[in-house]
């Protein structure tokens, strides 16, 4: 089965790509449908990022329940507690494996998250 790309972006990437039974979601940032970074702190930005992941997964016929791994980049490690509280609400049962690191990000945001989902064809 050849790879399938889902969605479009203003930068050279696909929001989601299916390769066999796995769906790879590109790093999502806290940008709303209007292309503007959401206002607020880590709580609001985490909500937007996870909403964007949910939307990218839906393009490939998946849900948050299909996510098996996430990688999270936080601009400030002191935001971990607030981030984790929001994240836990989006993955209330059997959360995926996760890596979380502090990193300088490409634009002035507090968080970026990528995800890998598993959904057999």
PDB file of N, CA and C in Angstrom, residues 42-99:
ATOM      1  N   UNK A  42      -0.343  28.542  28.324  1.00  0.00           N
ATOM      2  CA  UNK A  42      -0.145  27.139  27.972  1.00  0.00           C
ATOM      3  C   UNK A  42      -1.458  26.364  27.942  1.00  0.00           C
ATOM      4  N   UNK A  43      -2.401  26.685  28.803  1.00  0.00           N
ATOM      5  CA  UNK A  43      -3.674  25.969  28.816  1.00  0.00           C
ATOM      6  C   UNK A  43      -4.416  26.163  27.499  1.00  0.00           C
ATOM      7  N   UNK A  44      -4.581  27.388  27.074  1.00  0.00           N
ATOM      8  CA  UNK A  44      -5.299  27.683  25.827  1.00  0.00           C
ATOM      9  C   UNK A  44      -4.538  27.129  24.615  1.00  0.00           C
ATOM     10  N   UNK A  45      -3.224  27.263  24.637  1.00  0.00           N
ATOM     11  CA  UNK A  45      -2.444  26.773  23.509  1.00  0.00           C
ATOM     12  C   UNK A  45      -2.460  25.250  23.431  1.00  0.00           C
ATOM     13  N   UNK A  46      -2.426  24.575  24.569  1.00  0.00           N
ATOM     14  CA  UNK A  46      -2.499  23.107  24.566  1.00  0.00           C
ATOM     15  C   UNK A  46      -3.852  22.646  24.042  1.00  0.00           C
ATOM     16  N   UNK A  47      -4.922  23.296  24.467  1.00  0.00           N
ATOM     17  CA  UNK A  47      -6.265  22.949  23.954  1.00  0.00           C
ATOM     18  C   UNK A  47      -6.303  23.067  22.434  1.00  0.00           C
ATOM     19  N   UNK A  48      -5.748  24.154  21.893  1.00  0.00           N
ATOM     20  CA  UNK A  48      -5.776  24.351  20.440  1.00  0.00           C
ATOM     21  C   UNK A  48      -4.938  23.294  19.717  1.00  0.00           C
ATOM     22  N   UNK A  49      -3.763  23.006  20.240  1.00  0.00           N
ATOM     23  CA  UNK A  49      -2.893  22.004  19.628  1.00  0.00           C
ATOM     24  C   UNK A  49      -3.586  20.643  19.592  1.00  0.00           C
ATOM     25  N   UNK A  50      -4.187  20.243  20.689  1.00  0.00           N
ATOM     26  CA  UNK A  50      -4.846  18.940  20.726  1.00  0.00           C
ATOM     27  C   UNK A  50      -6.091  18.918  19.834  1.00  0.00           C
ATOM     28  N   UNK A  51      -6.766  20.037  19.715  1.00  0.00           N
ATOM     29  CA  UNK A  51      -7.873  20.146  18.766  1.00  0.00           C
ATOM     30  C   UNK A  51      -7.365  19.991  17.334  1.00  0.00           C
ATOM     31  N   UNK A  52      -6.225  20.585  17.035  1.00  0.00           N
ATOM     32  CA  UNK A  52      -5.634  20.465  15.708  1.00  0.00           C
ATOM     33  C   UNK A  52      -5.214  19.019  15.419  1.00  0.00           C
ATOM     34  N   UNK A  53      -4.702  18.330  16.424  1.00  0.00           N
ATOM     35  CA  UNK A  53      -4.353  16.918  16.249  1.00  0.00           C
ATOM     36  C   UNK A  53      -5.610  16.106  15.962  1.00  0.00           C
ATOM     37  N   UNK A  54      -6.663  16.361  16.714  1.00  0.00           N
ATOM     38  CA  UNK A  54      -7.936  15.667  16.505  1.00  0.00           C
ATOM     39  C   UNK A  54      -8.415  15.873  15.056  1.00  0.00           C
ATOM     40  N   UNK A  55      -8.305  17.085  14.547  1.00  0.00           N
ATOM     41  CA  UNK A  55      -8.737  17.390  13.176  1.00  0.00           C
ATOM     42  C   UNK A  55      -7.871  16.677  12.142  1.00  0.00           C
ATOM     43  N   UNK A  56      -6.558  16.672  12.357  1.00  0.00           N
ATOM     44  CA  UNK A  56      -5.658  15.984  11.425  1.00  0.00           C
ATOM     45  C   UNK A  56      -5.922  14.484  11.418  1.00  0.00           C
ATOM     46  N   UNK A  57      -6.156  13.916  12.589  1.00  0.00           N
ATOM     47  CA  UNK A  57      -6.481  12.488  12.673  1.00  0.00           C
ATOM     48  C   UNK A  57      -7.770  12.172  11.921  1.00  0.00           C
ATOM     49  N   UNK A  58      -8.762  13.037  12.063  1.00  0.00           N
ATOM     50  CA  UNK A  58     -10.058  12.819  11.403  1.00  0.00           C
ATOM     51  C   UNK A  58      -9.896  12.766   9.882  1.00  0.00           C
ATOM     52  N   UNK A  59      -8.973  13.531   9.331  1.00  0.00           N
ATOM     53  CA  UNK A  59      -8.724  13.494   7.888  1.00  0.00           C
ATOM     54  C   UNK A  59      -8.343  12.090   7.431  1.00  0.00           C
ATOM     55  N   UNK A  60      -7.688  11.341   8.315  1.00  0.00           N
ATOM     56  CA  UNK A  60      -7.242   9.982   8.005  1.00  0.00           C
ATOM     57  C   UNK A  60      -8.184   8.922   8.578  1.00  0.00           C
ATOM     58  N   UNK A  61      -9.356   9.345   9.066  1.00  0.00           N
ATOM     59  CA  UNK A  61     -10.331   8.394   9.607  1.00  0.00           C
ATOM     60  C   UNK A  61      -9.983   7.868  10.984  1.00  0.00           C
ATOM     61  N   UNK A  62      -9.253   8.647  11.762  1.00  0.00           N
ATOM     62  CA  UNK A  62      -8.835   8.209  13.099  1.00  0.00           C
ATOM     63  C   UNK A  62      -9.377   9.136  14.175  1.00  0.00           C
ATOM     64  N   UNK A  63      -9.242   8.687  15.411  1.00  0.00           N
ATOM     65  CA  UNK A  63      -9.626   9.485  16.574  1.00  0.00           C
ATOM     66  C   UNK A  63      -8.457   9.515  17.557  1.00  0.00           C
ATOM     67  N   UNK A  64      -8.629  10.265  18.605  1.00  0.00           N
ATOM     68  CA  UNK A  64      -7.606  10.339  19.651  1.00  0.00           C
ATOM     69  C   UNK A  64      -7.380   8.964  20.294  1.00  0.00           C
ATOM     70  N   UNK A  65      -8.392   8.113  20.289  1.00  0.00           N
ATOM     71  CA  UNK A  65      -8.245   6.768  20.844  1.00  0.00           C
ATOM     72  C   UNK A  65      -7.249   5.926  20.062  1.00  0.00           C
ATOM     73  N   UNK A  66      -6.965   6.295  18.811  1.00  0.00           N
ATOM     74  CA  UNK A  66      -6.021   5.548  17.980  1.00  0.00           C
ATOM     75  C   UNK A  66      -4.568   5.975  18.203  1.00  0.00           C
ATOM     76  N   UNK A  67      -4.340   7.052  18.946  1.00  0.00           N
ATOM     77  CA  UNK A  67      -2.988   7.569  19.146  1.00  0.00           C
ATOM     78  C   UNK A  67      -2.206   6.629  20.064  1.00  0.00           C
ATOM     79  N   UNK A  68      -1.011   6.229  19.586  1.00  0.00           N
ATOM     80  CA  UNK A  68      -0.158   5.334  20.365  1.00  0.00           C
ATOM     81  C   UNK A  68       1.090   6.030  20.903  1.00  0.00           C
ATOM     82  N   UNK A  69       1.454   7.194  20.319  1.00  0.00           N
ATOM     83  CA  UNK A  69       2.669   7.890  20.748  1.00  0.00           C
ATOM     84  C   UNK A  69       2.546   9.370  20.428  1.00  0.00           C
ATOM     85  N   UNK A  70       2.977  10.203  21.354  1.00  0.00           N
ATOM     86  CA  UNK A  70       3.081  11.639  21.091  1.00  0.00           C
ATOM     87  C   UNK A  70       4.476  12.113  21.482  1.00  0.00           C
ATOM     88  N   UNK A  71       4.884  13.175  20.829  1.00  0.00           N
ATOM     89  CA  UNK A  71       6.101  13.883  21.212  1.00  0.00           C
ATOM     90  C   UNK A  71       5.694  15.331  21.433  1.00  0.00           C
ATOM     91  N   UNK A  72       6.079  15.864  22.570  1.00  0.00           N
ATOM     92  CA  UNK A  72       5.662  17.200  22.994  1.00  0.00           C
ATOM     93  C   UNK A  72       6.901  18.066  23.211  1.00  0.00           C
ATOM     94  N   UNK A  73       6.856  19.263  22.654  1.00  0.00           N
ATOM     95  CA  UNK A  73       7.893  20.256  22.892  1.00  0.00           C
ATOM     96  C   UNK A  73       7.249  21.419  23.629  1.00  0.00           C
ATOM     97  N   UNK A  74       7.757  21.707  24.826  1.00  0.00           N
ATOM     98  CA  UNK A  74       7.303  22.849  25.614  1.00  0.00           C
ATOM     99  C   UNK A  74       8.379  23.921  25.566  1.00  0.00           C
ATOM    100  N   UNK A  75       7.962  25.141  25.378  1.00  0.00           N
ATOM    101  CA  UNK A  75       8.899  26.261  25.360  1.00  0.00           C
ATOM    102  C   UNK A  75       9.480  26.496  26.755  1.00  0.00           C
ATOM    103  N   UNK A  76       8.716  26.153  27.795  1.00  0.00           N
ATOM    104  CA  UNK A  76       9.147  26.377  29.173  1.00  0.00           C
ATOM    105  C   UNK A  76       8.720  25.181  30.023  1.00  0.00           C
ATOM    106  N   UNK A  77       9.681  24.478  30.589  1.00  0.00           N
ATOM    107  CA  UNK A  77       9.391  23.293  31.402  1.00  0.00           C
ATOM    108  C   UNK A  77       8.492  23.613  32.597  1.00  0.00           C
ATOM    109  N   UNK A  78       8.470  24.866  33.032  1.00  0.00           N
ATOM    110  CA  UNK A  78       7.602  25.244  34.162  1.00  0.00           C
ATOM    111  C   UNK A  78       6.128  25.143  33.795  1.00  0.00           C
ATOM    112  N   UNK A  79       5.813  25.042  32.507  1.00  0.00           N
ATOM    113  CA  UNK A  79       4.423  24.885  32.053  1.00  0.00           C
ATOM    114  C   UNK A  79       3.964  23.432  32.084  1.00  0.00           C
ATOM    115  N   UNK A  80       4.834  22.509  32.476  1.00  0.00           N
ATOM    116  CA  UNK A  80       4.507  21.089  32.391  1.00  0.00           C
ATOM    117  C   UNK A  80       3.233  20.713  33.145  1.00  0.00           C
ATOM    118  N   UNK A  81       3.061  21.199  34.349  1.00  0.00           N
ATOM    119  CA  UNK A  81       1.883  20.837  35.145  1.00  0.00           C
ATOM    120  C   UNK A  81       0.589  21.258  34.482  1.00  0.00           C
ATOM    121  N   UNK A  82       0.518  22.489  34.020  1.00  0.00           N
ATOM    122  CA  UNK A  82      -0.696  22.986  33.360  1.00  0.00           C
ATOM    123  C   UNK A  82      -0.930  22.255  32.046  1.00  0.00           C
ATOM    124  N   UNK A  83       0.137  22.022  31.276  1.00  0.00           N
ATOM    125  CA  UNK A  83       0.019  21.244  30.041  1.00  0.00           C
ATOM    126  C   UNK A  83      -0.529  19.854  30.349  1.00  0.00           C
ATOM    127  N   UNK A  84       0.055  19.197  31.359  1.00  0.00           N
ATOM    128  CA  UNK A  84      -0.310  17.818  31.679  1.00  0.00           C
ATOM    129  C   UNK A  84      -1.777  17.703  32.078  1.00  0.00           C
ATOM    130  N   UNK A  85      -2.310  18.695  32.758  1.00  0.00           N
ATOM    131  CA  UNK A  85      -3.725  18.673  33.155  1.00  0.00           C
ATOM    132  C   UNK A  85      -4.633  18.689  31.933  1.00  0.00           C
ATOM    133  N   UNK A  86      -4.320  19.514  30.948  1.00  0.00           N
ATOM    134  CA  UNK A  86      -5.121  19.564  29.713  1.00  0.00           C
ATOM    135  C   UNK A  86      -4.953  18.262  28.943  1.00  0.00           C
ATOM    136  N   UNK A  87      -3.729  17.825  28.792  1.00  0.00           N
ATOM    137  CA  UNK A  87      -3.427  16.594  28.052  1.00  0.00           C
ATOM    138  C   UNK A  87      -4.207  15.414  28.635  1.00  0.00           C
ATOM    139  N   UNK A  88      -4.244  15.307  29.948  1.00  0.00           N
ATOM    140  CA  UNK A  88      -4.935  14.197  30.611  1.00  0.00           C
ATOM    141  C   UNK A  88      -6.425  14.182  30.278  1.00  0.00           C
ATOM    142  N   UNK A  89      -7.030  15.344  30.095  1.00  0.00           N
ATOM    143  CA  UNK A  89      -8.460  15.397  29.734  1.00  0.00           C
ATOM    144  C   UNK A  89      -8.691  14.869  28.311  1.00  0.00           C
ATOM    145  N   UNK A  90      -7.719  15.023  27.439  1.00  0.00           N
ATOM    146  CA  UNK A  90      -7.857  14.564  26.058  1.00  0.00           C
ATOM    147  C   UNK A  90      -7.516  13.085  25.893  1.00  0.00           C
ATOM    148  N   UNK A  91      -6.795  12.522  26.844  1.00  0.00           N
ATOM    149  CA  UNK A  91      -6.444  11.100  26.835  1.00  0.00           C
ATOM    150  C   UNK A  91      -6.793  10.501  28.197  1.00  0.00           C
ATOM    151  N   UNK A  92      -8.091  10.427  28.529  1.00  0.00           N
ATOM    152  CA  UNK A  92      -8.496  10.018  29.881  1.00  0.00           C
ATOM    153  C   UNK A  92      -8.282   8.533  30.180  1.00  0.00           C
ATOM    154  N   UNK A  93      -8.239   7.690  29.142  1.00  0.00           N
ATOM    155  CA  UNK A  93      -8.129   6.242  29.360  1.00  0.00           C
ATOM    156  C   UNK A  93      -7.037   5.694  28.445  1.00  0.00           C
ATOM    157  N   UNK A  94      -6.174   4.885  28.984  1.00  0.00           N
ATOM    158  CA  UNK A  94      -5.092   4.279  28.203  1.00  0.00           C
ATOM    159  C   UNK A  94      -4.342   5.311  27.365  1.00  0.00           C
ATOM    160  N   UNK A  95      -3.716   6.303  28.006  1.00  0.00           N
ATOM    161  CA  UNK A  95      -3.015   7.342  27.238  1.00  0.00           C
ATOM    162  C   UNK A  95      -1.865   6.749  26.429  1.00  0.00           C
ATOM    163  N   UNK A  96      -1.489   7.452  25.359  1.00  0.00           N
ATOM    164  CA  UNK A  96      -0.388   6.964  24.527  1.00  0.00           C
ATOM    165  C   UNK A  96       0.961   7.118  25.231  1.00  0.00           C
ATOM    166  N   UNK A  97       1.959   6.420  24.703  1.00  0.00           N
ATOM    167  CA  UNK A  97       3.331   6.669  25.136  1.00  0.00           C
ATOM    168  C   UNK A  97       3.646   8.123  24.794  1.00  0.00           C
ATOM    169  N   UNK A  98       4.552   8.731  25.550  1.00  0.00           N
ATOM    170  CA  UNK A  98       4.804  10.155  25.322  1.00  0.00           C
ATOM    171  C   UNK A  98       6.241  10.517  25.676  1.00  0.00           C
ATOM    172  N   UNK A  99       6.793  11.415  24.901  1.00  0.00           N
ATOM    173  CA  UNK A  99       8.059  12.059  25.215  1.00  0.00           C
ATOM    174  C   UNK A  99       7.775  13.545  25.319  1.00  0.00           C
TER     175      UNK A  99
END
